[in-house]
XYZ file of C-alpha atoms in Angstrom:
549
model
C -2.505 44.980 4.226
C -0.286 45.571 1.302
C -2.072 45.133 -2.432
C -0.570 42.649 -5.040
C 0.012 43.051 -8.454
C 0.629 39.281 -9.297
C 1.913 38.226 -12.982
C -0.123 40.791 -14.923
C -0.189 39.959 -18.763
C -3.000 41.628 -20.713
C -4.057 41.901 -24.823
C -6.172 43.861 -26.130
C -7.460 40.943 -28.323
C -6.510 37.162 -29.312
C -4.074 37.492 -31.477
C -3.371 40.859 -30.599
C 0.247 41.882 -28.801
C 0.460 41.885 -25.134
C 0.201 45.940 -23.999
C 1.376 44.240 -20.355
C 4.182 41.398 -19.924
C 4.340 39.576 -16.777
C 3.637 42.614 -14.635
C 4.757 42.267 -10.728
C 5.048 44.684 -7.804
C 3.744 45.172 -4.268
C 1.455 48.125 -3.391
C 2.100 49.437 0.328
C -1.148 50.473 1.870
C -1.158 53.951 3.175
C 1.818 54.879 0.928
C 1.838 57.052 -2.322
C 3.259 54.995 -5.394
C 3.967 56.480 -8.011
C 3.796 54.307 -11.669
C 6.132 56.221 -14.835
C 6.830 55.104 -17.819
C 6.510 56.597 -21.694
C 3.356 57.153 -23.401
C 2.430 53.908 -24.399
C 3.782 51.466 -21.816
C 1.000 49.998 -20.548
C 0.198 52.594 -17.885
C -3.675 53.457 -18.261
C -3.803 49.575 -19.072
C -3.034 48.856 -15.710
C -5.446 51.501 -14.076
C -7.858 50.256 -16.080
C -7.157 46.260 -14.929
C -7.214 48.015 -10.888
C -10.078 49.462 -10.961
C -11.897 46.767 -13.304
C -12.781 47.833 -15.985
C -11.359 45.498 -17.733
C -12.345 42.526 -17.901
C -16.125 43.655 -16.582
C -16.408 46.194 -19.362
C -14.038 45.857 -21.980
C -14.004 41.883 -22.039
C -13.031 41.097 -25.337
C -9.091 41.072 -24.192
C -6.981 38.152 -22.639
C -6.000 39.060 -18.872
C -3.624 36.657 -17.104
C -2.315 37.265 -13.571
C -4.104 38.765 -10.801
C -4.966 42.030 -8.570
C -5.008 41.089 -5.619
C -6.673 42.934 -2.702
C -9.064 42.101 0.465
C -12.987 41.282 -0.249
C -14.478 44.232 -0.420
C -11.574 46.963 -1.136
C -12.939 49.948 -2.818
C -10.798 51.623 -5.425
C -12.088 54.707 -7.147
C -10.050 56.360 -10.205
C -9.653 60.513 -10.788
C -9.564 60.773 -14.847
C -7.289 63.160 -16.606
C -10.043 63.890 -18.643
C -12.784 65.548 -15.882
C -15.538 65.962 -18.798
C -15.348 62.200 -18.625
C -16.260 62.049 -14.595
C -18.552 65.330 -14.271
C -22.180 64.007 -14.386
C -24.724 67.278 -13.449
C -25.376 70.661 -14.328
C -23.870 72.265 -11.322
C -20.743 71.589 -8.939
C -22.381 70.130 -6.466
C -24.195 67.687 -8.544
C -21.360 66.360 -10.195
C -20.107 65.686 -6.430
C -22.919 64.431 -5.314
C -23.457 61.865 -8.129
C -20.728 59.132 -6.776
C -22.456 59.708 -3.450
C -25.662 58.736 -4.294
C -24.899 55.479 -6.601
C -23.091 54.262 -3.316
C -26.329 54.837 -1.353
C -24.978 56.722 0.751
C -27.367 58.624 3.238
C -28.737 62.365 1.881
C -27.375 63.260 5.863
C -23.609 62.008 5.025
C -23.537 63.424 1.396
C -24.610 66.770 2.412
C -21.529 66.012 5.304
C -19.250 64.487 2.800
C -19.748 67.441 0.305
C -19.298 70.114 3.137
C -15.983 68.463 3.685
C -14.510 67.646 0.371
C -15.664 71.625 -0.411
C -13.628 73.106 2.060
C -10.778 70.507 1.743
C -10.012 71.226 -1.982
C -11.014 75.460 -1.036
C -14.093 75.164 -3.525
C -16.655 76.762 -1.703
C -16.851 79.666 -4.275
C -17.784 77.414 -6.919
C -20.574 75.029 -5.468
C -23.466 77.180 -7.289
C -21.592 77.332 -10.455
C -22.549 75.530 -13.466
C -19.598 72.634 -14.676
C -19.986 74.047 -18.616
C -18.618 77.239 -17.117
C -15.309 75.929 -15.263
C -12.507 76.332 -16.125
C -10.433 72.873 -17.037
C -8.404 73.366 -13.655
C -11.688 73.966 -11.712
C -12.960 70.954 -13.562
C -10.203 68.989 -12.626
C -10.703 69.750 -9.179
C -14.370 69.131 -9.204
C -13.410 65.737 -10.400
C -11.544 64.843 -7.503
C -13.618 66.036 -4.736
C -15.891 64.000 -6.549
C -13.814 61.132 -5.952
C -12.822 62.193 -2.451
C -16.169 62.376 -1.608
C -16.614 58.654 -1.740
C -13.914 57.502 0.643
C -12.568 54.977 -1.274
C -9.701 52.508 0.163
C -7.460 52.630 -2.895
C -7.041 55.967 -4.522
C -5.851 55.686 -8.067
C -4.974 59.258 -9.764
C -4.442 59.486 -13.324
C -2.590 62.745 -14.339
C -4.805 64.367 -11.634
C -2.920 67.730 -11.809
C -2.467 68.272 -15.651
C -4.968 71.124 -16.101
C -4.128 72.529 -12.573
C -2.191 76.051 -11.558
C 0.823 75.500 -9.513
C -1.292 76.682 -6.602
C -3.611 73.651 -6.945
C -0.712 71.448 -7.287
C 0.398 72.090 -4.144
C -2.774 72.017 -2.855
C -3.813 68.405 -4.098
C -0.015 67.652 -2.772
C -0.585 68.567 0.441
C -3.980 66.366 0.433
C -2.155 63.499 -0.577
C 0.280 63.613 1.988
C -3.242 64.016 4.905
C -4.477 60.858 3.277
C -1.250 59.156 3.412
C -1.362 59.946 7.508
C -5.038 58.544 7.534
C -3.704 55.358 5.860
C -5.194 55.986 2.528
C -3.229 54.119 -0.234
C -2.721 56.343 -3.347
C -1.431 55.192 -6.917
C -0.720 58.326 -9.075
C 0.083 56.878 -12.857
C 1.465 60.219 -13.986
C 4.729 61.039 -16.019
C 5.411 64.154 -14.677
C 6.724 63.930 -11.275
C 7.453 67.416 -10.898
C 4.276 68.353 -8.482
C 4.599 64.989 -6.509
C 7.953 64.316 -5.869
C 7.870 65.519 -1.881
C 5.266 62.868 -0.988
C 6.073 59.907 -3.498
C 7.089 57.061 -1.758
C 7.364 54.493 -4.688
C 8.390 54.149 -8.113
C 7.041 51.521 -10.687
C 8.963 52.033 -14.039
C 7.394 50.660 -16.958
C 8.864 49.892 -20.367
C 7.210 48.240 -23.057
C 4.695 47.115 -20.735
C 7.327 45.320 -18.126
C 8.520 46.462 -15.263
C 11.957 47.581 -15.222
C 12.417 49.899 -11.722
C 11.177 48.952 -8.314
C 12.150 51.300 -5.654
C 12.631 54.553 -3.328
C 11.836 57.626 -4.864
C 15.581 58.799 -4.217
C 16.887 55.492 -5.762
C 14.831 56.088 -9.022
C 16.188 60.466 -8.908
C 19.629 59.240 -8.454
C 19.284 56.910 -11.556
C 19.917 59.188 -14.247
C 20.069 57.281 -17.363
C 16.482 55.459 -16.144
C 15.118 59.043 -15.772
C 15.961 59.414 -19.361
C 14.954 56.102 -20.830
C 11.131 56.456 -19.581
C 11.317 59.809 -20.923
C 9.925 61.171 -16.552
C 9.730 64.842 -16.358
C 11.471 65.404 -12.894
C 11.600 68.888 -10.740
C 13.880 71.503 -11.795
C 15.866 71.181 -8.895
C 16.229 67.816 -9.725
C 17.613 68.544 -13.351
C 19.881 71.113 -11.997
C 21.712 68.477 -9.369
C 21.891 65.678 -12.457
C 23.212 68.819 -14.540
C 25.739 69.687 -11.349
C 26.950 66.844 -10.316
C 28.828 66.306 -14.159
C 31.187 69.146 -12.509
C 30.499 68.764 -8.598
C 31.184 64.850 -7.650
C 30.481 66.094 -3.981
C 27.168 67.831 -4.685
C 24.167 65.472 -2.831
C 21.182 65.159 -4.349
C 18.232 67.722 -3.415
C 14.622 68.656 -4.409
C 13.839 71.996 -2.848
C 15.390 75.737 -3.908
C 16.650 76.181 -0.341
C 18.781 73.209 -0.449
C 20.139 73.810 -3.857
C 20.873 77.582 -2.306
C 22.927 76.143 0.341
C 24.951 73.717 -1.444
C 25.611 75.716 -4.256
C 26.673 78.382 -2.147
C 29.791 76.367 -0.810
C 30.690 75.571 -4.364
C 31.242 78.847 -5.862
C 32.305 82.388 -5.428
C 29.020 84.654 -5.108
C 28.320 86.480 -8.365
C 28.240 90.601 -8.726
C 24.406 90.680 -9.106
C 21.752 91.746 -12.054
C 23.163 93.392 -14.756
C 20.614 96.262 -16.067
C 18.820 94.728 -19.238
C 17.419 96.556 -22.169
C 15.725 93.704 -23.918
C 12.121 94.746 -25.430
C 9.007 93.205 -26.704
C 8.442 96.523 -29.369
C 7.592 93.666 -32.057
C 4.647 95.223 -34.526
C 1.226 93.322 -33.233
C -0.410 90.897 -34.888
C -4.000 90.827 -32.891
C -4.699 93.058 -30.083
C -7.634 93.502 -27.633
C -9.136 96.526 -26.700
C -11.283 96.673 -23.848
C -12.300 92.883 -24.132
C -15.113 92.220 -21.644
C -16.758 89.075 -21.274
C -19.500 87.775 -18.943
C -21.294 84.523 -18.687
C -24.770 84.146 -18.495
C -24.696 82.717 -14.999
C -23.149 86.295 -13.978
C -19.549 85.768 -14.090
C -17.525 87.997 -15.082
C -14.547 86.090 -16.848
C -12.853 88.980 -18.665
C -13.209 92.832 -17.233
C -11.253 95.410 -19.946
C -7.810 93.226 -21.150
C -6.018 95.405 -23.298
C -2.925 93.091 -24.999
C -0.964 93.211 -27.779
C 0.240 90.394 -29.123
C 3.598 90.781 -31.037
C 4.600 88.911 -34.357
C 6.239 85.917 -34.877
C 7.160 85.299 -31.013
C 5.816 82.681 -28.682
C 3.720 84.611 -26.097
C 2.732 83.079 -22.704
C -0.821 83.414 -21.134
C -0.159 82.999 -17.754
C -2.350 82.865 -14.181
C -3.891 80.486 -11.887
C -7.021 78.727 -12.678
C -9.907 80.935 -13.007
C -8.239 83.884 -14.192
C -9.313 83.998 -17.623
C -6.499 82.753 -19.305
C -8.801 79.849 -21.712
C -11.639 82.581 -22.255
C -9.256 85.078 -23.124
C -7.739 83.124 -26.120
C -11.054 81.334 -27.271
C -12.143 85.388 -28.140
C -8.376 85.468 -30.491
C -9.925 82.702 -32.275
C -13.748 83.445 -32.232
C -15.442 80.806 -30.435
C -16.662 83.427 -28.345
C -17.751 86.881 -29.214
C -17.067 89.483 -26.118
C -19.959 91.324 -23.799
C -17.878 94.744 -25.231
C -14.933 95.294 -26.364
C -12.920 94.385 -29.572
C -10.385 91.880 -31.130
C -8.207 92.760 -34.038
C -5.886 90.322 -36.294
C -3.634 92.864 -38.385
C -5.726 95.702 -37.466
C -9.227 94.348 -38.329
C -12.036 93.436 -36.287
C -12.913 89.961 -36.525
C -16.187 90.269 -34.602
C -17.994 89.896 -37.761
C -16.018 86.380 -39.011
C -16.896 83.470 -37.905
C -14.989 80.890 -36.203
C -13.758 78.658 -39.667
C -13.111 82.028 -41.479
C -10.613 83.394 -38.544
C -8.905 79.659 -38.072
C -7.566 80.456 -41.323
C -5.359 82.901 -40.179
C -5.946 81.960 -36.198
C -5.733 78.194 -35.008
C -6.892 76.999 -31.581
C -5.133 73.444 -30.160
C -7.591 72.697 -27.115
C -6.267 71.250 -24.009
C -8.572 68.110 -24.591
C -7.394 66.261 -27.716
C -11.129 64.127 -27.588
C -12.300 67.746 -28.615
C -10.384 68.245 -32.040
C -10.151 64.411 -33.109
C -12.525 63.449 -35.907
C -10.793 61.109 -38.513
C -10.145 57.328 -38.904
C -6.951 57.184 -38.922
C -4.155 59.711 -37.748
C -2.315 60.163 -41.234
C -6.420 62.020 -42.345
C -6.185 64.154 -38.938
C -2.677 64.885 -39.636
C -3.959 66.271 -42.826
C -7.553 67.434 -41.905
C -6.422 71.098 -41.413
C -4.723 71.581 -44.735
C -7.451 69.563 -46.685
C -10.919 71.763 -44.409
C -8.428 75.047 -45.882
C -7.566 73.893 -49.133
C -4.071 74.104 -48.317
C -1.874 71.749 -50.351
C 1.002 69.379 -48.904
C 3.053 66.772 -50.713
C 3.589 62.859 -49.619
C 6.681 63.675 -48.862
C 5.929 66.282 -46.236
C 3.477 64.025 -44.813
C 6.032 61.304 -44.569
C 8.707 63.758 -43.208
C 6.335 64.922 -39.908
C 5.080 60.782 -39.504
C 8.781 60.161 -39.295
C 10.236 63.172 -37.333
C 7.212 62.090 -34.498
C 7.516 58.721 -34.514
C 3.745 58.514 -36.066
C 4.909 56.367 -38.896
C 3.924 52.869 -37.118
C 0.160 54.050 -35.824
C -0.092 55.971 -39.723
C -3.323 53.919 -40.375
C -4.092 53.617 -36.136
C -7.971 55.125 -35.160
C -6.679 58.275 -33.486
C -8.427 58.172 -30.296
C -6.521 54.346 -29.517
C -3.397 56.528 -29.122
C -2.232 57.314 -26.055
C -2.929 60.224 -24.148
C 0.155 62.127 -24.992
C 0.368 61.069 -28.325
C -3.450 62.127 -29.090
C -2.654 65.746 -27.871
C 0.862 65.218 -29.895
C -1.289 63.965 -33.045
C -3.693 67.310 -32.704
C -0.818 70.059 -32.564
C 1.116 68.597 -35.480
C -2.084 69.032 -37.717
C -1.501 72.684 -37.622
C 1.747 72.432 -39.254
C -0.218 72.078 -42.566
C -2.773 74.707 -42.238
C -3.294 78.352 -43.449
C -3.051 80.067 -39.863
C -0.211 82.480 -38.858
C -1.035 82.264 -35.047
C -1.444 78.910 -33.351
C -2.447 79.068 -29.816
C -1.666 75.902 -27.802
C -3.754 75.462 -24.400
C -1.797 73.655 -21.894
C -0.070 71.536 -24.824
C 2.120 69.017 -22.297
C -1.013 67.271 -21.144
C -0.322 63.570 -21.112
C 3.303 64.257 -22.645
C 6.859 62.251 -21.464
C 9.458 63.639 -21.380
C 10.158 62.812 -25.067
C 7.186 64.226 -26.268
C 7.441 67.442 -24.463
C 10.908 67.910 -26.301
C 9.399 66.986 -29.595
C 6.845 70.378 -28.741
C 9.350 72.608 -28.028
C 11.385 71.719 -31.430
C 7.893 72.187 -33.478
C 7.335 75.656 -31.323
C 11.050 76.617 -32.636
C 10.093 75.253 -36.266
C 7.414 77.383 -36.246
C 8.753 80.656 -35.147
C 11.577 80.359 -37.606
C 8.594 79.998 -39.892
C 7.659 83.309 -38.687
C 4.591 82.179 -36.905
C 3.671 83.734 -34.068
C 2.884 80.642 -31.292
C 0.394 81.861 -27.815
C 0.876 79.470 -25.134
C -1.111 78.649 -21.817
C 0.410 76.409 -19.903
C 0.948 75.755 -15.760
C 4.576 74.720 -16.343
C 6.509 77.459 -15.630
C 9.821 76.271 -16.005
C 8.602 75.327 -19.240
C 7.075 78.456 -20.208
C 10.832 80.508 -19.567
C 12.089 78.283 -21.653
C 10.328 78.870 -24.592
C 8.427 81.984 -24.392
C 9.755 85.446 -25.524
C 6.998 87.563 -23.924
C 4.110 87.052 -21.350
C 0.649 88.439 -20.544
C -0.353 87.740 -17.138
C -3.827 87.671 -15.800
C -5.620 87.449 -12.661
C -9.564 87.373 -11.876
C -10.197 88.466 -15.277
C -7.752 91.327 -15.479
C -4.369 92.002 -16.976
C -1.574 92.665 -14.301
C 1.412 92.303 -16.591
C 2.310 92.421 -20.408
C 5.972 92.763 -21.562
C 9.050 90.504 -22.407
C 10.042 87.161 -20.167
C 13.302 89.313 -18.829
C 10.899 92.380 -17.913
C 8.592 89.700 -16.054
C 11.463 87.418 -14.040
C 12.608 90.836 -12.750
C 8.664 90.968 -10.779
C 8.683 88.558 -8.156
C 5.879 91.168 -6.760
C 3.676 89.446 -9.317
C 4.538 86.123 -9.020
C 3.682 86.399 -5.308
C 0.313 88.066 -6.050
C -1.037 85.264 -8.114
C 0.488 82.560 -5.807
C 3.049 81.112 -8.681
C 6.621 80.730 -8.042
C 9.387 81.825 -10.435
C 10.629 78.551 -11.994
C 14.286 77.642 -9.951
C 16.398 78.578 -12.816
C 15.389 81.959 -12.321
C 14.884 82.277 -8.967
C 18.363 80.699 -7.786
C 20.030 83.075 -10.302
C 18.214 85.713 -8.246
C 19.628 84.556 -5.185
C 23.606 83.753 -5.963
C 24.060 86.665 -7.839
C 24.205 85.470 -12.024
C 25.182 88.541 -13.730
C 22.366 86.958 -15.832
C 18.941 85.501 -15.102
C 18.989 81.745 -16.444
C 16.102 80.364 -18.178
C 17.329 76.867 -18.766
C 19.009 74.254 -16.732
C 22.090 74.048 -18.736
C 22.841 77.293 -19.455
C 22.614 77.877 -15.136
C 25.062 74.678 -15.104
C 27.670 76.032 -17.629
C 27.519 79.732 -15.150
C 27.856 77.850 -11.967
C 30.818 76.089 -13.478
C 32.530 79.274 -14.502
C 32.549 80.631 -10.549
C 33.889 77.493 -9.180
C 35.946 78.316 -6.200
């Protein structure tokens, strides 16, 4: 039984504009579609119109057109915000809870909750409390949660944002089990980077129409469509669009193996690594000394991380989830206070300061943009920094940043009726007018398009020619190479690596520690021999080019 999305129109009011325009496509049961589009384009609209809430909650739009599915269907949704869908003190409660407002037996949830434990490898955390999670552990939580309940249609909603690339893989290879067991799965994500071995089918949406409806390989082959919806596609991906302007007999591929091989027959092999001498002996501007930190519940987040973090570069926090990367950088700004240990900005303790007296110099962009939003319309939260610091900004300024990010339209808009993307877009820009000198960004691409994401790495440039110094956490590695200049790398609470990007790329022992691959840039330049490690996708283009047989 395939599931019919029949002449969707929806507004959000009367007279309002339609977010959704005549909306049609066919959902294959027991098949993984996949619906892209930029922020904006109806997307969580349509989740929203699946799994009905609207019109049984928020009724006071105008739906037209239908969902159509068999009596009885049951379709539950994984939020890309998990504090949304946690309900519980502990992990197991917040499992359970979906369970038990099925009425389901105490004898199957206990079953259930067994299974979906060992499934998503959570067994660790089941006695821990959900205000102690990390946002990756959270995220998982949330969909065991959702697993838990069996449902017929399962409808993800960026359900690997917050995750490591380990998890990824993991929720990936989930996926594809359900797809065997006939489970249908609708993943409304942007990012099709994790997914794109098990996506079967592509919705594009523009402007709240549909404008692709196909194959996974016919949407990766259609360039200028990739572009347009602003879809953040696999590296390998990037490098045969980026190829194939100099190799017209290049095929397409998604994995590093493949590119290997084909590449291989195109060029003459490279001479190998050149010795580097490239250094991150930049004067600190915080460091850590023997930062401890454990939680009241017993865990021990943080065990003796000594860092330095060096002026005006962007530094990467890197790890899988759990490591202490989000505890680590909550200490630079003060919202916690270590078990021992000390943190320094320009050589003094901040211990003492509180949390508003270190954000002037030290600014902390949370991964959840609900968390930092608190004005009525985005042109006051653009401004809230500067005005909370006394910091003053002209019109024009304000004007220039509404402009350069497209914010110009929604100026008077209630910030949290922006999309996702553009929420977490809105709450990094508002550091552009404060006081601080370090801005740390926790993983700042969640909910971003493609267009977005390249807006971020323009203000991260902006910034360090500023001479700010810009800490990043983020699970995008290819991403991360790109931008950052030096990386500390934890694992269970304890440093394993600080030094410059070139030092780290060099350390595949690391990356195969902590379960994280290298992104392909690097590790293909590895393999064929670059005199050079590459860190972006053009600049590996323009050296294969140059060894064309």
């Amino acid at each position: 039984m395939n599931y019919k999305v029949k002449d969707i129109s929806y507004r959000y009011s009367e007279d309002g504009k339609n977010v959704l325009n005549h909306v049609n496509f066919t959902i294959e049961q027991g098949k993984v579609t996949a619906i892209v589009g930029p922020s904006g384009c109806g997307k969580s609209t349509l989740i929203q119109i699946f799994s009905k809430v609207i019109p049984s909650l928020i009724m006071n739009g105008v739906l037209e057109g239908s969902f159509d599915m068999p009596e009885g269907t049951f379709v539950s949704v994984v939020s890309q915000t998990p504090e949304n869908q946690l309900f519980g003190y502990g992990v197991e409660d917040a499992i359970a809870f979906g369970m038990e407002n099925l009425g389901i037996s105490q004898e199957e949830i206990v079953e259930r909750m067994e299974y979906v434990l060992d499934l998503l490898n959570l067994q660790h955390l089941r006695n821990r409390s959900v205000a102690t999670l990390s946002g990756g552990q959270r995220q998982s939580v949330c969909i065991a949660s959702v697993l838990a309940m069996n449902p017929d249609i399962l409808i993800m909603d960026e359900p690997v944002s917050s995750l490591d690339p380990n998890g990824k893989l993991m929720v990936q290879s989930i996926l594809g089990q359900l797809r065997v067991s006939g489970t249908t799965t609708v993943l409304v994500d942007n990012n099709l980077v994790w997914s794109a071995d098990i996506v079967d089918h592509v919705i594009g949406l523009l402007d709240g129409e549909v404008v692709f409806d196909g194959t996974r390989d016919e949407f990766f082959r259609d360039f200028s469509l990739q572009k347009k919806l602003g879809v953040i596609i696999p590296q390998e991906v990037e490098i045969y669009r980026e190829l194939s302007k100099y190799f017209k007999e290049i095929d397409l591929f998604y994995t590093l193996e493949e590119a290997k091989t084909q590449i291989e027959q195109l060029i003459t092999k490279g001479s190998g690594l050149k010795s580097f001498s490239e250094s991150c002996s930049c004067a600190p501007i915080i460091t850590t000394h023997n930062l401890t930190k454990t939680f009241s519940d017993g865990f021990h987040a943080l065990m003796d991380v000594n860092a330095n973090l060096p002026v005006g570069q962007v530094i990467a926090i890197l790890g899988q989830n759990g490591s202490g990367k989000t505890t680590f950088v909550k200490h630079l700004n003060g919202l916690y206070k270590p078990t021992s240990g000390d943190v320094r900005y320009k050589g003094d303790s901040t211990l003492k300061k509180t949390v508003a007296q270190i954000s002037k110099d030290i600014i902390l962009v949370f991964q959840h943009p609900e968390h930092m939003l608190f004005e009525e319309t985005v042109e006051r939260e653009l401004t809230f920094c500067a005005r909370m610091q006394n910091v003053p900004f002209t019109e024009k300024q304000l004007e220039e940043v509404l402009n350069r990010y497209d914010l110009s339209d929604e100026r008077e808009t209630f910030p949290l009726n922006l999309s996702m993307g553009k929420k977490h877009m809105l709450t990094i820009l508002s550091v552009l007018f404060s006081s601080a000198d370090v801005i740390i960004l926790d993983e700042p691409t969640l909910g971003m398009d493609d267009f977005l994401v390249k807006d971020l790495e323009q203000m991260i440039h902006t910034l360090t020619a500023a001479g700010k110094t810009v800490v990043i956490i983020s699970h995008e590695i290819p991403l991360v190479f790109k931008l950052a200049d030096s990386a500390i790398l934890l694992n269970q609470g304890k440093k394993l690596f600080e030094g410059c990007k070139e030092e780290l790329s060099r350390k595949e022992e690391l990356f195969d520690a902590i379960h994280i691959a290298l992104p392909p840039v690097v590790a293909l330049s590895k393999s064929l021999g670059l005199e050079q490690i590459c860190y972006t996708v053009e600049e590996f283009a323009e050296k294969i080019k140059k060894l064309k047989k």
